[in-house]
XYZ file of C-alpha atoms in Angstrom:
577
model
C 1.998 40.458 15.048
C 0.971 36.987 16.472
C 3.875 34.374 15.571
C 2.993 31.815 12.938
C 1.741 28.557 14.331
C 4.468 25.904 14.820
C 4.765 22.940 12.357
C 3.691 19.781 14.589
C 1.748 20.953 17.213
C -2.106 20.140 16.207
C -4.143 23.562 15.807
C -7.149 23.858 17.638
C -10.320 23.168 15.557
C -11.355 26.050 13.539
C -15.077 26.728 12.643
C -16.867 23.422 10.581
C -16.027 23.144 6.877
C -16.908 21.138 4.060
C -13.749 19.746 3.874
C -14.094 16.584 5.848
C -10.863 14.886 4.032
C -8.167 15.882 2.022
C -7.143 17.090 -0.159
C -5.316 14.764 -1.204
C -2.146 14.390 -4.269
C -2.774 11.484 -5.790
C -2.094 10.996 -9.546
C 0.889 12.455 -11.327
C 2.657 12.385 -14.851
C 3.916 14.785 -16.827
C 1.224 16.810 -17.804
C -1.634 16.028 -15.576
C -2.582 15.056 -11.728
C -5.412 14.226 -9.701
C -6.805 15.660 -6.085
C -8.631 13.938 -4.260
C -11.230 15.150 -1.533
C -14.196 13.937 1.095
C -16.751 17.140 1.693
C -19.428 17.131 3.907
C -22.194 18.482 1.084
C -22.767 17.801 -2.500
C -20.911 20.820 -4.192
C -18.404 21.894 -7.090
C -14.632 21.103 -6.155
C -11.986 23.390 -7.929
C -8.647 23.087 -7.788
C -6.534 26.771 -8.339
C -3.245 26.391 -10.044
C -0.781 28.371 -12.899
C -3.546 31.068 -12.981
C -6.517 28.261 -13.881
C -9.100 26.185 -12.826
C -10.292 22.606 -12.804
C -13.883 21.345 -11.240
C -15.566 18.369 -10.623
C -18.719 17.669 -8.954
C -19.097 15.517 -6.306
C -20.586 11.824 -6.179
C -21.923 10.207 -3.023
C -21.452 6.724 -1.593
C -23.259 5.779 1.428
C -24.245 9.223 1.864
C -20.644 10.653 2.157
C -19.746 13.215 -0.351
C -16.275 12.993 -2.735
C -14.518 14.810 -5.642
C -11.807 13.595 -7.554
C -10.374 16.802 -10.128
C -8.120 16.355 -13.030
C -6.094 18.923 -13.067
C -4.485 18.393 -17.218
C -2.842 20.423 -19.311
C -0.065 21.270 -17.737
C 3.803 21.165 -18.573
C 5.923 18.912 -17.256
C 8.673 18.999 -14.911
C 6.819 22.267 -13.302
C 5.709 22.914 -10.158
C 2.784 24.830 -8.964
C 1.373 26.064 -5.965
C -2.228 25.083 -5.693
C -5.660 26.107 -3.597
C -8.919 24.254 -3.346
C -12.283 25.719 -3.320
C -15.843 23.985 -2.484
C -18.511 26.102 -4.046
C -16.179 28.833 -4.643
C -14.833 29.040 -0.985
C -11.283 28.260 -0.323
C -10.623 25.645 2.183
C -7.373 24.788 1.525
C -4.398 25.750 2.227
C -6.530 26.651 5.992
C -6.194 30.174 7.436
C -2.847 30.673 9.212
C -1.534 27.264 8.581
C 2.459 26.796 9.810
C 2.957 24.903 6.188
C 3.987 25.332 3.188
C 1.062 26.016 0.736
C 0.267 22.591 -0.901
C 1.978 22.262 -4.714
C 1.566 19.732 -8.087
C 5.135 18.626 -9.332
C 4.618 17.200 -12.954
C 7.216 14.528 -13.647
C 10.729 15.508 -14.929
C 12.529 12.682 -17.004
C 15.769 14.555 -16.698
C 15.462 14.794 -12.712
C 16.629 11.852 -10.450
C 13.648 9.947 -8.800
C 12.562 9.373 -5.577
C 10.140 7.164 -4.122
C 8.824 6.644 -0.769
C 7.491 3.109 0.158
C 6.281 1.393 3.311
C 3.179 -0.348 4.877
C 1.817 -1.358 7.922
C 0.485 2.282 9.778
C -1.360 2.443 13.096
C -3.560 5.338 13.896
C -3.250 6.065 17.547
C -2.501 9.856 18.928
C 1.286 11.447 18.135
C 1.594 11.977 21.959
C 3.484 10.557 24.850
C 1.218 6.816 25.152
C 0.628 6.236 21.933
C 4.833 6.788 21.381
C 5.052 4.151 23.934
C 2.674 1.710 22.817
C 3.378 2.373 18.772
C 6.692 4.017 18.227
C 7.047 7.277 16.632
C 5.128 7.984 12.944
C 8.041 7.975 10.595
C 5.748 9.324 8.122
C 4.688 12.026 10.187
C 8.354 12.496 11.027
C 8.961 12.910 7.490
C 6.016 15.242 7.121
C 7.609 17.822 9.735
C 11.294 17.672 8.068
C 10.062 18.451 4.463
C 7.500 20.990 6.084
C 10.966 22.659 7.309
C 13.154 22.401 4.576
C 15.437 19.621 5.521
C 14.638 16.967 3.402
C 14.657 16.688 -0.728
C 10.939 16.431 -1.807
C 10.052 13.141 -3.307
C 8.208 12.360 -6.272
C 5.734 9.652 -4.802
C 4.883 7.998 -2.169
C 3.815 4.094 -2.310
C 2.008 2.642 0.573
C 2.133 -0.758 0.321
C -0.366 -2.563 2.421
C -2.184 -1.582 5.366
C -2.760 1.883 5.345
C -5.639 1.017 7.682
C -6.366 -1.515 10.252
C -9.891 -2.848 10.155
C -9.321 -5.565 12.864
C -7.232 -3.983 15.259
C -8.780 -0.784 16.595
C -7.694 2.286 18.480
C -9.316 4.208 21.239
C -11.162 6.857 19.043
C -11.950 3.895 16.798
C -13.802 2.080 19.450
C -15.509 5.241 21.035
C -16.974 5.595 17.446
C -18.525 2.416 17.006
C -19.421 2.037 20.677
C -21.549 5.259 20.010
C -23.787 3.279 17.168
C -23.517 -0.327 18.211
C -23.055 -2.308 21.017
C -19.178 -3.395 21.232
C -20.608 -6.797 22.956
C -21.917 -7.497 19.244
C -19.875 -9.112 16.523
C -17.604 -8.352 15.420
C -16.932 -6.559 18.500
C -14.206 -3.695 18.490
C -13.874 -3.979 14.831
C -14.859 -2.342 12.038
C -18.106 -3.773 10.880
C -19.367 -1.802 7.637
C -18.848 1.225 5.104
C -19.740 4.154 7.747
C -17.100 2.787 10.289
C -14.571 2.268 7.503
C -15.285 5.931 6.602
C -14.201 6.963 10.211
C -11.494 4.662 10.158
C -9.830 6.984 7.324
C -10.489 10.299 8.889
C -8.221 8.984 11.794
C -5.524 7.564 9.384
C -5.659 10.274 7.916
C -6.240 13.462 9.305
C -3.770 14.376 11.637
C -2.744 18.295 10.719
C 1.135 17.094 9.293
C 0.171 13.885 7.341
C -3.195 15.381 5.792
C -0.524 18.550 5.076
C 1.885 15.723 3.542
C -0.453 14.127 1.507
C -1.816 16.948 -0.169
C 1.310 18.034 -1.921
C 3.020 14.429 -2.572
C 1.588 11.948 -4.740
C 0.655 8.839 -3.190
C -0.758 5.213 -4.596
C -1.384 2.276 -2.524
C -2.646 -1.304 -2.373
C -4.083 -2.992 -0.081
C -3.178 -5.879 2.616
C -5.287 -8.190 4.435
C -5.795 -5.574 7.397
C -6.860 -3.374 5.270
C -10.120 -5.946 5.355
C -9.016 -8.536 8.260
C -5.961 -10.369 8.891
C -5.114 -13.245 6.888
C -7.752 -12.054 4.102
C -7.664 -15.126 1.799
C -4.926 -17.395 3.280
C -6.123 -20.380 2.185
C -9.578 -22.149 1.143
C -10.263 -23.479 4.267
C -9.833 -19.470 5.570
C -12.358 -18.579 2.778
C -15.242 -21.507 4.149
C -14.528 -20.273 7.656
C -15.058 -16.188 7.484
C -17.773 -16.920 5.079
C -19.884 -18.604 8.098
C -19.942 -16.307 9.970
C -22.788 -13.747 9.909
C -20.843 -9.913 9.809
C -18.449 -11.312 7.110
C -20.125 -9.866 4.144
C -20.977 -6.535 5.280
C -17.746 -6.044 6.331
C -15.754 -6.940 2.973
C -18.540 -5.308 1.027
C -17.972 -1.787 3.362
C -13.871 -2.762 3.004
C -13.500 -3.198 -0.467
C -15.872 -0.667 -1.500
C -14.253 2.222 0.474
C -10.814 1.139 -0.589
C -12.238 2.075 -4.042
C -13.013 5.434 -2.827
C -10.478 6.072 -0.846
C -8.061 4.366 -2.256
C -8.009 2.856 -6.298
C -9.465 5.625 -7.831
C -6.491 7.600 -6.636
C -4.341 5.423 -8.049
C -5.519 5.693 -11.846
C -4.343 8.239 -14.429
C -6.857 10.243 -16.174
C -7.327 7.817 -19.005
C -7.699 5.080 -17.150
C -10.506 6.377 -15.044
C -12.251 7.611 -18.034
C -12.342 3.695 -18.854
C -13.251 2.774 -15.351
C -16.295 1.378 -15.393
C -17.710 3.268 -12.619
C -15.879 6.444 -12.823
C -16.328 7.347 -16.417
C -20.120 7.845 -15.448
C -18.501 10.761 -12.578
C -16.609 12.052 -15.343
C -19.212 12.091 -17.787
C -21.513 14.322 -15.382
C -18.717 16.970 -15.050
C -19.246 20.157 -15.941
C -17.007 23.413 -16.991
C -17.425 26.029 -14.843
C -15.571 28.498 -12.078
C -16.474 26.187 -9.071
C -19.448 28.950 -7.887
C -22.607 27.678 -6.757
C -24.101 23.958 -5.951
C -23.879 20.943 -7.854
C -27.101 20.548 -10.371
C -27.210 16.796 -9.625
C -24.870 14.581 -7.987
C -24.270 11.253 -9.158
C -25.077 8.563 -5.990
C -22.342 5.738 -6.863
C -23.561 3.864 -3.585
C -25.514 0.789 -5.637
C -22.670 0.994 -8.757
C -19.836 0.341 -6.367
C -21.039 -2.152 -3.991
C -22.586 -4.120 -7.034
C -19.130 -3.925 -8.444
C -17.467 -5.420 -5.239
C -19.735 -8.027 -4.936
C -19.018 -9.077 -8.479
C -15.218 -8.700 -7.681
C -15.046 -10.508 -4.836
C -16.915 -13.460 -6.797
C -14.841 -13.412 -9.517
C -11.975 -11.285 -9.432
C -11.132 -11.255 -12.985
C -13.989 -8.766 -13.379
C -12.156 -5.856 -12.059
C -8.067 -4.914 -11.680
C -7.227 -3.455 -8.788
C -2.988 -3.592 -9.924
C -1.775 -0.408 -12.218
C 1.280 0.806 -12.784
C 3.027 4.175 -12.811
C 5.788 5.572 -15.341
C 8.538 7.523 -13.118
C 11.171 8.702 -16.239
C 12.764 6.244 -16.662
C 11.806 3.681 -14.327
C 8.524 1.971 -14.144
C 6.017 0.828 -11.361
C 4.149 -1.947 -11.632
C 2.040 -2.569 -8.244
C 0.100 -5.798 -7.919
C -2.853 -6.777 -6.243
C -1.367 -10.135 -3.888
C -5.101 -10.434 -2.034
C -7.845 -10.236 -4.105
C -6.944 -12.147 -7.065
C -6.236 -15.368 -5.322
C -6.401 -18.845 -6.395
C -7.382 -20.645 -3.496
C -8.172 -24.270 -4.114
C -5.972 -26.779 -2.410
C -4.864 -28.060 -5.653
C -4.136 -25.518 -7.711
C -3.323 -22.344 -5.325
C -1.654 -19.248 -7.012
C -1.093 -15.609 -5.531
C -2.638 -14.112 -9.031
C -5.455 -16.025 -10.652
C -5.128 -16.279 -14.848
C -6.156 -13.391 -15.932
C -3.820 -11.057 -13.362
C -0.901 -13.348 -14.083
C -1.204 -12.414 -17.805
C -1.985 -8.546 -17.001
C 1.164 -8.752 -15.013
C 3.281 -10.626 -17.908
C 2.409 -7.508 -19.843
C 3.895 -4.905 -17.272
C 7.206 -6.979 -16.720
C 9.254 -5.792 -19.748
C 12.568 -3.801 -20.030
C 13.782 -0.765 -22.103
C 13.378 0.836 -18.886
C 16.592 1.483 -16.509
C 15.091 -0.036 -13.386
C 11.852 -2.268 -13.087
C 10.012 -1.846 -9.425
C 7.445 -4.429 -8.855
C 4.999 -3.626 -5.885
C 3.428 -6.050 -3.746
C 2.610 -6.077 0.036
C 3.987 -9.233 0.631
C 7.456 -9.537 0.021
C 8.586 -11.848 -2.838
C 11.971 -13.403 -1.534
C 11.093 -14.347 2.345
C 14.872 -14.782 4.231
C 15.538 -18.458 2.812
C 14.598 -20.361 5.609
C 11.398 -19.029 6.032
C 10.396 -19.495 2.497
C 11.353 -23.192 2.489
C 9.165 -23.421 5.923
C 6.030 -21.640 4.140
C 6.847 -24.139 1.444
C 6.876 -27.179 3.146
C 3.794 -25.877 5.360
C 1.749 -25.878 1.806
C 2.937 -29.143 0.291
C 1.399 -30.987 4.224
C -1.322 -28.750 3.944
C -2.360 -29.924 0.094
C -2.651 -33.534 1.773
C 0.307 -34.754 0.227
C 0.902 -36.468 3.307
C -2.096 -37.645 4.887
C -5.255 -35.961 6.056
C -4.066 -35.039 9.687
C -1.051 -33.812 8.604
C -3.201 -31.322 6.543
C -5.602 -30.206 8.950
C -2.205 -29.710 11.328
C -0.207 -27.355 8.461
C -3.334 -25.750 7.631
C -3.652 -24.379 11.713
C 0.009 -23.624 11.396
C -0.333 -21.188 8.162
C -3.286 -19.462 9.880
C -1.454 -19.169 13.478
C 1.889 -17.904 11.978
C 0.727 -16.333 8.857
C 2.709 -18.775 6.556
C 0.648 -17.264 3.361
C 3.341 -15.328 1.326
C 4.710 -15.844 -1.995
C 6.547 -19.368 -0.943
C 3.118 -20.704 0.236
C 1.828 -20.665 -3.375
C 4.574 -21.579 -5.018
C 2.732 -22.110 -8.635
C 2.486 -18.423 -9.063
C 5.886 -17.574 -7.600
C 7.189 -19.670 -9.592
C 5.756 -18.100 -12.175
C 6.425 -14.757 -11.796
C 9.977 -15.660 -10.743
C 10.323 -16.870 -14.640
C 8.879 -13.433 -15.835
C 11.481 -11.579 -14.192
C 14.277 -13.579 -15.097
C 13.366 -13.042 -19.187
C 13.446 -9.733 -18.124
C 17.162 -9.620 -16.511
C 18.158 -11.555 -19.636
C 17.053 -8.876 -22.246
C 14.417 -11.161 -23.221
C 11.387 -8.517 -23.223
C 13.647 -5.531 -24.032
C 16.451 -3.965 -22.773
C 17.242 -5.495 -19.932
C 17.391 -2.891 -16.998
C 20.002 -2.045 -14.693
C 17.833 -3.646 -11.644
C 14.603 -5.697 -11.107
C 13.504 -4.259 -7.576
C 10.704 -5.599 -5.396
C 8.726 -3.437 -3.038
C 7.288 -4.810 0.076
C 6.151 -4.994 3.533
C 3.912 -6.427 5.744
C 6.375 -8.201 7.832
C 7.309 -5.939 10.632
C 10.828 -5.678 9.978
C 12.793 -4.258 7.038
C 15.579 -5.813 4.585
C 17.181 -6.575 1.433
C 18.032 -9.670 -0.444
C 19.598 -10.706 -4.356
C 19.750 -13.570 -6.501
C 22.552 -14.604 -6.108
C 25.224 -14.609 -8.920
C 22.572 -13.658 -11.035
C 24.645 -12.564 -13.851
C 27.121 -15.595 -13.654
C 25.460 -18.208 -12.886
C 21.676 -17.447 -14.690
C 23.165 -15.056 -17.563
C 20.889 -12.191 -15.847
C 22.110 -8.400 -16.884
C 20.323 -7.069 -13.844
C 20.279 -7.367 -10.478
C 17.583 -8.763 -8.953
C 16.701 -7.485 -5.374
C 13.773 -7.469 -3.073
C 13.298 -4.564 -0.706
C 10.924 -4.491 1.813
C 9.885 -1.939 4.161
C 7.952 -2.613 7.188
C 6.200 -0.931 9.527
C 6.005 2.533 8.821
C 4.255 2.747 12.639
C 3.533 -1.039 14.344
C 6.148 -2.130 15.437
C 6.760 -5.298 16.665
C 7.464 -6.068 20.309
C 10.852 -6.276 21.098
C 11.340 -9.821 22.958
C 9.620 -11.070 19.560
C 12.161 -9.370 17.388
C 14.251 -11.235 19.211
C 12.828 -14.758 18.177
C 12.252 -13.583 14.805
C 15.599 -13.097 14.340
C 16.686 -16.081 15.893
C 14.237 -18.195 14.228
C 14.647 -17.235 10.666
C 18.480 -17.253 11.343
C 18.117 -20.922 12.843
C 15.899 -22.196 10.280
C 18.021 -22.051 7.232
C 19.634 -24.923 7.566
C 17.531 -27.233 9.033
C 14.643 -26.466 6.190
C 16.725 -26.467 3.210
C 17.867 -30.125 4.272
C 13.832 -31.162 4.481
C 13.067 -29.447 1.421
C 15.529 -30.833 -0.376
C 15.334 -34.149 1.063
C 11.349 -34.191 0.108
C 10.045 -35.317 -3.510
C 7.340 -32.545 -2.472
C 8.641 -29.797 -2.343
C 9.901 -27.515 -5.038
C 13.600 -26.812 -4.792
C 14.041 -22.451 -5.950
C 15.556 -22.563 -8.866
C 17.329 -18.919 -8.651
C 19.158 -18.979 -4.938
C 18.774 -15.439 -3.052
C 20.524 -13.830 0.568
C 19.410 -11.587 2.819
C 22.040 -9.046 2.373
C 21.300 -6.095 4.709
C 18.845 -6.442 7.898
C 16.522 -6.980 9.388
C 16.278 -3.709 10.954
C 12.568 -3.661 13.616
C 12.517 0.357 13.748
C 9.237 2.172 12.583
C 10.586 3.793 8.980
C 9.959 4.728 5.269
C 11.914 3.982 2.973
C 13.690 6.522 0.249
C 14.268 5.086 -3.299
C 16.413 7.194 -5.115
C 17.269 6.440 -8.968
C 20.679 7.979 -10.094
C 21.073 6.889 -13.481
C 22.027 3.048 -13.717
C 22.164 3.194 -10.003
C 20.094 3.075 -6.879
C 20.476 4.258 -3.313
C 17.635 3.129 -0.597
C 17.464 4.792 2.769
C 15.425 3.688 5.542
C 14.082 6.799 7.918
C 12.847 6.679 10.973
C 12.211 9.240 13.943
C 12.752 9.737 17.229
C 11.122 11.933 20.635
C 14.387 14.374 21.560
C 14.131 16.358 25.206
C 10.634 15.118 25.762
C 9.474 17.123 22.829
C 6.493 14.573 21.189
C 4.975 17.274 19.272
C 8.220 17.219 17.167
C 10.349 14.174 16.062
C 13.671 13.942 14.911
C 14.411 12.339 11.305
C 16.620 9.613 11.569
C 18.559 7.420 9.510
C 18.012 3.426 10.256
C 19.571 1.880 7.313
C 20.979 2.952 3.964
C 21.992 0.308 0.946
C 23.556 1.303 -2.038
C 22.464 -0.843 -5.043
C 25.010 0.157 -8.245
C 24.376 -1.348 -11.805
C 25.674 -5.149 -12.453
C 29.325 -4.832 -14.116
């Protein structure tokens, strides 16, 4: 008997499929999921599981075929291995495949959670350059440890901002679009429209371990500005810039549209696609059946969805891309820190009215631990946010015209365009959370936890005193996780580290020596990190408590095909006494 194939060493291609994509976990709660898939034809979609079926027909968008299946009815806390068939022919789990077969794991309220979260993912090859020039995968890493048994299996995954990057391109990236346009035309190496976006995910995601990792965890994401470009709606003066230039349109149109295919949809429970204002038209052309034969007629979404972006991108109040996810007894609430910008000088927010009161809705207690998602992390290392600060108060004109045209150059150079940079909504949100930690929505729970990335290294802050000194029953923290594989280069961690250490001084005394600038009125520290290593994160909930655990991996005996797990940080976060 031929051995089995070994875990981490890409198969050679078998014979062409419809599967182009997937499948992929996305959606779980306790009695019902979601699986994703891209197919190269119009057809049925059934997903096999606990002795039954579940089909939906395909819809097209830009003349690429996808499925998205409920799979309801079941019990919770179970666990099921599952197949998936295209017009009744199995296509996954593939023929003599070294993993384990793919498998749905409803939510258990009595088991402990754990979450993955991270952003910030590069696409290049798993091999010996692109570990030099990007660092080792740590979610491929992860993908080979739980394929082998060593690791406990998580119940989600949360990527939390670039997943993709538009702007920056790799080798097979460029090859692509040199093969349909000129690379001498704008925008040049990057990603220009819907078809190249397409492409863009295929590389992300379809390497053999992560496309076997992603089918049997649950995942949700949001996007970041790569995702569309870098520094996606910085500031106004950003906004009148892009706009000018002729490829802007076609590109946000192709970027936001396949983040809704690729991405939102995934994101959304059953119900809450049945009210999607797209989708329920996909779901309303289902039909029963056992997955045999072609689709009757497949719904073409192409006009529906790019009308909707269009519209969204106008006026973002017309369409959410934030949810939230109940885990137990914790509670996700993932917001959308790009799209839903306010972005006049005089009146700049992260969230524009109508997200800011969706998100005053999520933030309650009677849950033991609140985790608020965003890309961008919420509490910067002080000194930094009193910079970004400061860089917005010169940049409103507060001081003089060339001072403004000077901060405004200095946000875009340095990316000063997080939370602190509008400080209206951070403000804001900061005064949400706090009613929370004071039992003033609810129960207040044992922990208020921010998610983030986006800023190339990883680390933890509090409030400080929280409990003594703002009468706050929960610990506030912000956790941030960043880059799951792009890193950054090692004589500018060095700066970093140096700067943001070296500026905390210097720009507390100019922000609180300035009538401009808004003094925080809940103190935090950076109380662990920054740590620059490629690495996801591990979120685990035991009762009252929380552990996090930063992994990373590394190349062993010269063996690329198969990184170690390793262990880059770990914080212990127990309940306020």
């Amino acid at each position: 008997m031929d051995p089995a194939p070994d875990p981490g060493q890409d198969s050679p291609p078998d014979a062409v499929t419809p599967l182009v994509l997937g499948p992929m976990l996305r959606y779980v709660g306790e009695t019902e999921a979601t699986v994703w898939v891209e197919t190269s034809v119009g057809a049925a979609v059934t997903v096999h599981a606990d002795a039954r079926d579940w089909t939906a027909p395909t819809f097209v968008v830009k003349g690429h075929h996808y499925a998205l299946v409920v799979v309801d009815g079941l019990e919770p806390g179970g666990a099921w291995d599952y197949a998936v068939s295209i017009d009744g022919v199995q296509v996954w789990p593939e023929p003599d495949t070294a993993f384990p077969p793919p498998r749905i794991r409803t939510i258990d309220r009595d088991r402990p959670t754990r979450l993955l979260f991270g952003s910030c993912r590069t696409s290049v090859p798993h091999d010996r350059e692109g570990h030099e020039t990007n660092g080792v995968d740590a979610l491929r890493t992860l993908a080979l440890a739980l394929a082998r048994g060593e690791e406990e299996w998580p119940d989600l995954v949360a990527f939390i901002g670039d997943q993709v990057y538009a702007d920056e391109t790799s080798e097979a990236m460029r090859e692509f679009i040199a093969a349909r346009r000129s690379l001498d035309e704008p925008p040049g190496e990057e990603i220009k429209d819907y078809e190249e976006y397409a492409h863009l995910y295929q590389l992300a995601w379809g390497d053999e371990a992560n496309r076997w990792l992603l089918s049997t965890v649950p995942s949700c994401m949001i996007f970041d500005d790569h995702d569309i470009r870098d520094d996606w709606n910085t500031s106004w003066t950003w906004h009148e810039e892009i706009n000018r230039t002729p490829w802007w349109h076609e590109r946000l149109m192709g970027g936001l549209a396949s983040y809704w295919v690729y991405q939102h949809i995934g994101n959304l429970s059953p119900a809450q696609l049945a009210d999607d204002e797209i989708y329920a038209g996909v779901l309303a052309q289902a039909r029963p059946g056992d997955g045999a034969g072609p689709v009757a007629a497949e719904l073409d979404l192409t006009e529906a969805v790019f009308d909707l972006v269009r519209r969204a991108d106008r006026h973002p109040e017309v369409y959410r891309w934030s949810y939230r996810r109940d885990l137990g007894d914790s509670r996700l609430v993932v917001v959308d820190s790009r799209a839903a910008r306010v972005l006049e000088p005089q009146h700049r927010s992260m969230l524009d009215p109508d997200e800011m009161s969706w998100l005053d809705e999520q933030l309650t207690g009677d849950v033991e631990h609140l985790l608020i998602g965003t890309s961008l992390p919420f509490l910067l290392p002080p000194g930094l946010h009193d910079l970004e600060a400061i860089d917005e108060t010169f940049a409103m004109g507060t001081h003089g015209r060339l001072a403004s045209r000077g901060a405004e150059k200095v946000r875009q150079s340095i990316d000063l365009e997080h939370w602190a940079a509008f400080n209206d909504g951070f403000v804001e949100v900061f005064e949400m959370v706090m009613d929370v930690a004071r039992g003033r929505r609810g129960r207040a729970p044992a922990s208020v936890v921010f998610l983030s990335g986006d800023v190339h290294n990883s680390y933890v802050a509090e409030v400080v005193d929280a409990r003594t000194r703002h009468g706050a029953s929960s610990r506030i923290i912000q956790a941030v996780c960043s880059p799951i594989r792009n890193p950054m280069p090692r004589m500018v961690r060095v700066m970093m580290s140096a700067f943001a250490r070296g500026l905390v001084r210097p720009m507390r005394f100019v922000a609180q020596h300035s009538r401009d600038v808004p003094d925080p009125r809940y103190p935090w520290v950076v109380t662990d990190g920054p740590w620059f290593d490629n690495c996801l994160a591990q979120l685990t909930v035991q009762g009252r408590d929380l552990s996090i655990v930063w992994r990373g991996g590394e190349i062993r005996d010269g063996d690329d095909a198969h990184p170690v797990l390793t262990t880059v940080a770990s914080v212990r976060i127990p309940a306020a006494t």
